[in-house]
Coordinates of C-alpha atoms in Angstrom, one line a residue:
X1 CA 31.1 -0.3 -26.8
X2 CA 28.3 -0.9 -24.3
X3 CA 30.8 -0.6 -21.4
X4 CA 31.8 2.9 -22.4
X5 CA 28.3 4.3 -22.4
X6 CA 27.6 7.2 -20.1
X7 CA 25.4 6.3 -17.2
X8 CA 22.3 8.5 -16.9
X9 CA 19.8 8.6 -14.1
X10 CA 16.7 6.7 -15.2
X11 CA 13.1 7.6 -14.3
X12 CA 12.8 4.5 -12.1
X13 CA 15.8 5.6 -10.1
X14 CA 14.3 9.1 -9.8
X15 CA 11.0 7.6 -8.7
X16 CA 12.8 5.5 -6.1
X17 CA 14.7 8.4 -4.7
X18 CA 11.5 10.5 -4.6
X19 CA 9.7 7.8 -2.6
X20 CA 12.5 7.4 -0.2
X21 CA 12.8 11.2 0.3
X22 CA 9.1 11.5 0.9
X23 CA 9.2 8.6 3.4
X24 CA 12.1 10.1 5.4
X25 CA 10.4 13.6 5.3
X26 CA 7.3 12.1 6.7
X27 CA 9.3 10.5 9.5
X28 CA 11.2 13.8 10.2
X29 CA 7.8 15.6 10.5
X30 CA 6.7 13.0 13.1
X31 CA 10.0 13.2 14.9
X32 CA 10.9 9.6 14.2
X33 CA 14.4 10.4 13.0
X34 CA 15.1 12.1 16.3
X35 CA 13.8 9.2 18.3
X36 CA 14.1 5.9 16.4
X37 CA 12.3 4.0 19.2
X38 CA 9.1 5.5 17.8
X39 CA 9.4 3.1 14.9
X40 CA 8.6 0.2 17.2
X41 CA 6.1 2.0 19.5
X42 CA 3.3 2.3 16.9
X43 CA 0.9 -0.6 17.4
X44 CA -0.8 -0.1 14.0
X45 CA 0.5 0.1 10.5
X46 CA 2.7 3.0 9.6
X47 CA 2.1 4.0 5.9
X48 CA 5.6 5.4 5.6
X49 CA 7.0 1.9 5.7
X50 CA 5.1 1.1 2.4
X51 CA 6.5 4.3 0.8
X52 CA 10.0 3.5 1.9
X53 CA 9.9 -0.1 0.8
X54 CA 8.4 0.8 -2.6
X55 CA 11.0 3.5 -3.0
X56 CA 13.9 1.3 -2.0
X57 CA 12.9 -1.6 -4.2
X58 CA 12.3 0.7 -7.2
X59 CA 15.6 2.4 -6.8
X60 CA 17.6 -0.8 -6.3
X61 CA 16.0 -2.5 -9.3
X62 CA 16.3 0.5 -11.5
X63 CA 20.0 0.8 -10.5
X64 CA 20.7 -2.9 -11.0
X65 CA 19.0 -3.1 -14.4
X66 CA 20.4 0.1 -15.8
X67 CA 24.0 -0.4 -14.6
X68 CA 24.0 -4.1 -15.2
X69 CA 22.9 -3.6 -18.9
X70 CA 25.1 -0.7 -19.7
X71 CA 28.3 -2.0 -17.9
X72 CA 27.7 -5.6 -18.9
X73 CA 27.7 -6.5 -15.2
X74 CA 26.5 -10.1 -15.0
X75 CA 26.1 -10.1 -11.2
X76 CA 23.8 -7.1 -11.3
X77 CA 21.8 -8.5 -14.1
X78 CA 21.3 -11.8 -12.4
X79 CA 20.3 -10.0 -9.2
X80 CA 17.8 -7.9 -11.2
X81 CA 16.3 -11.1 -12.9
X82 CA 16.2 -12.9 -9.6
X83 CA 14.4 -10.1 -7.8
X84 CA 11.9 -9.6 -10.6
X85 CA 11.2 -13.3 -10.7
X86 CA 10.8 -13.5 -6.9
X87 CA 8.4 -10.6 -6.9
X88 CA 6.3 -12.2 -9.6
X89 CA 6.3 -15.5 -7.7
X90 CA 5.2 -13.7 -4.5
X91 CA 2.3 -12.0 -6.4
X92 CA 1.1 -15.2 -7.9
X93 CA 1.3 -17.1 -4.7
X94 CA -0.6 -14.3 -2.8
X95 CA -3.3 -14.3 -5.5
X96 CA -3.7 -18.2 -5.3
X97 CA -3.7 -18.2 -1.5
X98 CA -6.3 -15.3 -1.4
X99 CA -8.6 -17.4 -3.5
X100 CA -8.1 -20.7 -1.8
X101 CA -8.2 -19.4 1.7
X102 CA -10.8 -16.7 1.4
X103 CA -12.2 -17.1 5.0
X104 CA -8.7 -17.0 6.6
X105 CA -7.8 -13.9 4.4
X106 CA -11.0 -12.2 5.5
X107 CA -10.3 -12.9 9.1
X108 CA -6.7 -11.6 8.8
X109 CA -7.9 -8.4 7.2
X110 CA -10.5 -8.0 9.9
X111 CA -7.8 -8.4 12.6
X112 CA -5.4 -6.0 10.8
X113 CA -8.2 -3.3 10.5
X114 CA -9.2 -3.7 14.2
X115 CA -5.5 -3.4 15.2
X116 CA -5.3 -0.1 13.2
X117 CA -8.6 1.2 14.7
X118 CA -6.9 0.8 18.2
X119 CA -3.9 2.8 17.0
X120 CA -6.0 5.5 15.1
X121 CA -4.7 8.4 17.2
X122 CA -1.2 7.1 17.5
X123 CA 0.0 8.2 14.1
X124 CA -1.2 11.0 11.8
X125 CA -0.5 9.0 8.6
X126 CA -2.4 6.0 9.8
X127 CA -5.2 8.4 10.8
X128 CA -5.4 10.0 7.4
X129 CA -5.3 6.5 5.7
X130 CA -8.3 5.2 7.7
X131 CA -10.2 8.4 7.2
X132 CA -9.7 8.3 3.5
X133 CA -10.6 4.6 3.4
X134 CA -13.9 5.3 5.3
X135 CA -14.9 8.3 3.3
X136 CA -14.3 6.8 -0.1
X137 CA -16.1 3.6 0.7
X138 CA -18.8 5.1 2.9
X139 CA -18.1 2.8 5.7
X140 CA -17.3 2.8 9.5
X141 CA -15.1 0.3 11.4
X142 CA -14.1 -3.1 10.2
X143 CA -17.5 -4.7 10.7
X144 CA -19.7 -1.9 12.1
X145 CA -19.3 1.4 13.9
X146 CA -19.2 -0.3 17.3
X147 CA -15.6 -1.5 16.4
X148 CA -14.5 2.1 17.4
X149 CA -15.1 1.1 21.0
X150 CA -11.7 -0.6 20.8
X151 CA -10.1 2.8 20.5
X152 CA -9.4 4.4 23.9
X153 CA -10.5 7.9 22.6
X154 CA -13.9 6.7 21.3
X155 CA -14.6 4.0 23.9
X156 CA -17.9 4.2 25.8
X157 CA -16.2 3.3 29.0
X158 CA -17.9 5.2 31.8
X159 CA -14.5 6.2 33.3
X160 CA -13.4 7.7 30.0
X161 CA -13.6 11.4 29.9
X162 CA -12.6 12.2 26.3
X163 CA -14.9 14.5 24.4
X164 CA -14.8 11.9 21.6
X165 CA -16.3 9.3 24.1
X166 CA -18.9 7.1 22.5
X167 CA -18.4 8.7 19.1
X168 CA -16.7 7.9 15.8
X169 CA -14.2 9.7 13.5
X170 CA -15.6 12.4 11.3
X171 CA -14.9 10.2 8.3
X172 CA -17.8 7.9 9.4
X173 CA -20.3 10.8 9.1
X174 CA -22.7 11.1 6.2
X175 CA -21.6 14.4 4.7
X176 CA -24.0 17.1 3.5
X177 CA -23.1 18.2 -0.1
X178 CA -24.1 21.8 0.9
X179 CA -21.4 22.0 3.6
X180 CA -18.3 23.7 2.3
X181 CA -16.3 23.0 5.6
X182 CA -15.8 19.5 7.0
X183 CA -17.4 19.2 10.5
X184 CA -14.7 17.1 12.4
X185 CA -17.1 16.9 15.4
X186 CA -20.0 15.3 13.6
X187 CA -19.3 11.9 15.2
X188 CA -19.3 13.0 18.7
X189 CA -21.8 11.1 21.0
X190 CA -23.4 9.4 18.0
X191 CA -23.1 5.9 19.6
X192 CA -25.0 7.2 22.6
X193 CA -28.0 7.5 20.4
X194 CA -30.3 4.4 19.7
X195 CA -28.9 2.3 16.9
X196 CA -31.9 3.0 14.7
X197 CA -30.9 6.6 14.6
X198 CA -27.3 5.9 13.6
X199 CA -28.2 5.7 9.9
X200 CA -29.3 9.3 10.0
X201 CA -25.8 10.4 11.0
X202 CA -23.1 8.0 10.1
X203 CA -22.4 5.0 7.7
X204 CA -23.2 1.8 9.5
X205 CA -21.6 -0.6 6.9
X206 CA -18.3 -2.0 7.9
X207 CA -15.3 -1.3 5.6
X208 CA -14.7 -5.1 5.0
X209 CA -18.3 -5.5 3.9
X210 CA -17.9 -2.4 1.7
X211 CA -14.8 -3.9 0.1
X212 CA -16.6 -7.2 -0.6
X213 CA -19.4 -5.2 -2.3
X214 CA -17.0 -3.3 -4.3
X215 CA -14.9 -6.2 -5.6
X216 CA -17.5 -8.1 -7.7
X217 CA -18.5 -5.0 -9.6
X218 CA -14.8 -4.2 -10.4
X219 CA -13.5 -7.7 -10.8
X220 CA -12.7 -7.2 -14.5
X221 CA -10.7 -4.0 -13.7
X222 CA -8.8 -5.7 -11.0
X223 CA -8.1 -8.8 -13.2
X224 CA -6.9 -6.6 -16.1
X225 CA -4.6 -4.6 -13.9
X226 CA -3.2 -7.8 -12.4
X227 CA -2.7 -9.3 -15.9
X228 CA -1.0 -6.2 -17.3
X229 CA 1.4 -6.0 -14.4
X230 CA 2.2 -9.7 -14.7
X231 CA 2.8 -9.5 -18.4
X232 CA 5.1 -6.6 -18.0
X233 CA 7.0 -8.4 -15.3
X234 CA 7.4 -11.6 -17.4
X235 CA 8.5 -9.5 -20.4
X236 CA 11.1 -7.7 -18.3
X237 CA 12.3 -11.0 -16.9
X238 CA 12.5 -12.5 -20.5
X239 CA 14.5 -9.5 -21.8
X240 CA 17.0 -9.6 -18.8
X241 CA 17.5 -13.3 -19.2
X242 CA 18.0 -12.8 -23.0
X243 CA 20.6 -10.1 -22.4
X244 CA 22.4 -12.5 -20.0
X245 CA 22.4 -15.1 -22.7
X246 CA 23.7 -12.7 -25.3
X247 CA 26.6 -11.7 -23.0
X248 CA 27.4 -15.4 -22.6
X249 CA 27.5 -15.8 -26.4
X250 CA 29.7 -12.6 -26.6
X251 CA 27.4 -10.9 -29.2
X252 CA 26.8 -7.7 -27.2
X253 CA 23.4 -6.2 -26.1
X254 CA 22.6 -3.8 -28.9
X255 CA 18.9 -3.3 -29.5
X256 CA 19.2 -4.9 -33.0
X257 CA 20.9 -8.1 -31.4
X258 CA 18.0 -8.5 -29.0
X259 CA 15.4 -8.1 -31.8
X260 CA 17.3 -10.6 -34.1
X261 CA 18.0 -13.2 -31.4
X262 CA 16.1 -16.5 -31.8
X263 CA 15.9 -19.3 -29.4

């Protein structure tokens, strides 16, 4: 019977465990596990949180769906169906709100980016995330390179003595294809130069504007990805609800029963 089947670790559960392990490893490298107060001390966004949340949700859903189906556990299956439906509802709501309130969303993204600019040196993972974003999109700051004046290390404040004063991170620099080694000091003092000379050394477009330029040209790709994910979620939800209904009828959950079932 279904209830006597051996439980096996599923890929989704392995993926969840891998994400969680990677998240805790990253925290251990930063000393967070030795001093948990560091979790609340970061003023910007810690990417490790995203890894842990994705890993946790993936593992819990994989476990609930697998064990619920194999052991005919109605509570786990209802939990699985409810979470999948809730996630789908959140995604749909977020998409609608993003379209209806575009200006507010843009302002929120701008404030979020500026907050992380301030915290750029506070966390190595956040620093790598911002550097990757700026290098991939050929942008600098949220709206312009001057946004980096918000960061204490890059501020042009006269009393500030950092070597990075009035500069920008190296990820803002226009790289030379001939250079085999990244020059991490290329952004030093660049904002001390006249603005007309900035374009010779760094990207002057803000990352929000770069994102807005990227989105129209990739709208179909984004739409297709969103539709595929939505269809998969709806199908998973339908199958889980169908299995619950089959249990209520006492017909079991063999693959053939699922295929032969008609509403």
